[in-house]
């Protein structure tokens, strides 16, 4: 049974930082694509960043490039999202997702992912 468990959300002021974690279990972690997605109230879910767990290739949405960084710890089957210089518009529920594929196109399309965590709330105040 695939499980993705997110943690690390919270409330911060603009300019602050948070690090989200996603612990994965129940599947072969080393040959998948994992991503972070977010959904603000009244908006569609959007891709933030993704990483191929096999070779470590990363992809980041233009809206967060230079501020957010995705990384992984293979020994812990965990993916991280380091979020710096947070803005009020980053406020959303953040979800971790995974798909058992070595090539995902487009890599930040939420419809390409079939395993999802429960989400963790990030709130950025001005």
Coordinates of C-alpha atoms in Angstrom, one line a residue:
X1 CA 0.0 0.0 0.0
X2 CA 1.5 3.3 -1.1
X3 CA 1.7 6.0 1.5
X4 CA 2.9 9.5 1.2
X5 CA 2.9 11.6 4.4
X6 CA 3.6 15.3 4.3
X7 CA 4.8 17.5 7.1
X8 CA 6.3 20.8 7.7
X9 CA 3.5 23.2 6.8
X10 CA 2.6 26.2 8.9
X11 CA 2.1 29.9 9.1
X12 CA 4.9 32.4 8.3
X13 CA 5.3 36.0 7.5
X14 CA 6.2 37.1 4.0
X15 CA 9.9 36.6 3.4
X16 CA 10.1 33.7 5.7
X17 CA 11.0 30.0 5.0
X18 CA 9.5 26.6 5.4
X19 CA 10.7 23.1 4.6
X20 CA 8.1 20.5 3.6
X21 CA 8.8 16.8 3.9
X22 CA 7.2 13.9 2.2
X23 CA 7.9 10.4 3.5
X24 CA 7.1 7.6 1.0
X25 CA 6.5 4.0 1.7
X26 CA 4.9 0.9 0.0
X27 CA 6.5 1.1 -3.4
X28 CA 9.9 1.1 -5.1
X29 CA 11.0 4.6 -4.3
X30 CA 14.1 4.6 -6.4
X31 CA 12.5 4.5 -9.8
X32 CA 9.7 7.0 -9.6
X33 CA 8.8 10.6 -10.1
X34 CA 7.7 12.6 -7.1
X35 CA 6.3 16.1 -7.1
X36 CA 5.0 18.9 -5.0
X37 CA 1.7 20.5 -5.9
X38 CA -0.4 23.2 -4.4
X39 CA -4.0 24.3 -4.4
X40 CA -5.1 27.6 -3.2
X41 CA -8.7 28.3 -2.3
X42 CA -10.9 28.5 -5.4
X43 CA -8.0 27.7 -7.7
X44 CA -6.9 24.6 -9.6
X45 CA -4.1 22.4 -8.4
X46 CA -0.8 23.4 -9.9
X47 CA 2.6 21.8 -10.1
X48 CA 5.4 23.4 -8.1
X49 CA 8.4 21.1 -8.4
X50 CA 9.2 17.5 -9.3
X51 CA 12.1 15.1 -9.0
X52 CA 13.0 11.8 -10.6
X53 CA 14.1 9.7 -7.7
X54 CA 16.4 7.5 -9.9
X55 CA 18.8 10.1 -11.2
X56 CA 17.8 13.2 -9.1
X57 CA 16.7 15.3 -12.1
X58 CA 14.6 18.2 -10.9
X59 CA 12.0 20.5 -12.4
X60 CA 10.6 23.7 -10.9
X61 CA 7.7 25.9 -11.9
X62 CA 8.6 29.4 -13.2
X63 CA 6.4 30.9 -10.4
X64 CA 8.7 29.6 -7.7
X65 CA 12.0 29.2 -9.5
X66 CA 14.8 30.7 -7.5
X67 CA 12.8 30.5 -4.3
X68 CA 11.8 26.8 -3.9
X69 CA 14.1 23.8 -4.2
X70 CA 13.1 20.2 -4.3
X71 CA 15.5 17.5 -3.0
X72 CA 15.5 14.0 -1.8
X73 CA 17.1 11.7 0.8
X74 CA 17.1 8.3 -0.8
X75 CA 18.1 6.6 2.5
X76 CA 14.9 7.9 4.1
X77 CA 12.7 7.6 1.0
X78 CA 11.8 11.3 1.6
X79 CA 11.4 14.3 -0.7
X80 CA 11.7 17.8 0.5
X81 CA 10.6 21.2 -0.6
X82 CA 12.6 24.1 0.7
X83 CA 10.6 27.3 0.4
X84 CA 12.4 30.6 0.8
X85 CA 11.3 34.2 0.3
X86 CA 7.7 33.1 0.8
X87 CA 4.9 35.4 -0.5
X88 CA 1.3 35.7 0.4
X89 CA 0.4 34.2 -3.0
X90 CA 2.2 31.0 -2.0
X91 CA -0.6 30.4 0.5
X92 CA -2.1 27.0 -0.4
X93 CA -2.5 23.4 0.6
X94 CA 0.6 21.6 -0.5
X95 CA 0.5 18.0 -1.7
X96 CA 3.1 15.4 -2.3
X97 CA 2.5 13.0 -5.2
X98 CA 4.2 10.1 -6.9
X99 CA 3.9 8.1 -10.1
X100 CA 5.7 4.9 -10.9
X101 CA 7.2 6.1 -14.2
X102 CA 10.6 7.0 -15.4
X103 CA 9.3 9.6 -17.8
X104 CA 6.4 11.9 -17.0
X105 CA 5.2 14.4 -19.5
X106 CA 4.4 17.1 -18.6
X107 CA 6.2 16.5 -15.4
X108 CA 4.3 19.2 -13.4
X109 CA 0.8 18.0 -14.6
X110 CA -1.1 16.7 -11.5
X111 CA -3.1 14.4 -13.7
X112 CA 0.0 12.4 -14.5
X113 CA 0.4 11.4 -10.8
X114 CA -1.6 8.5 -9.2
X115 CA -0.5 8.6 -5.5
X116 CA -1.2 11.5 -3.3
X117 CA -0.6 12.5 0.3
X118 CA -3.1 14.2 2.5
X119 CA -1.7 17.7 2.1
X120 CA -0.1 20.2 4.5
X121 CA -1.3 23.8 4.8
X122 CA 1.1 26.7 4.1
X123 CA -0.1 30.2 5.1
X124 CA 2.0 33.3 4.3
X125 CA 0.9 36.6 5.8
X126 CA 1.9 40.0 4.6

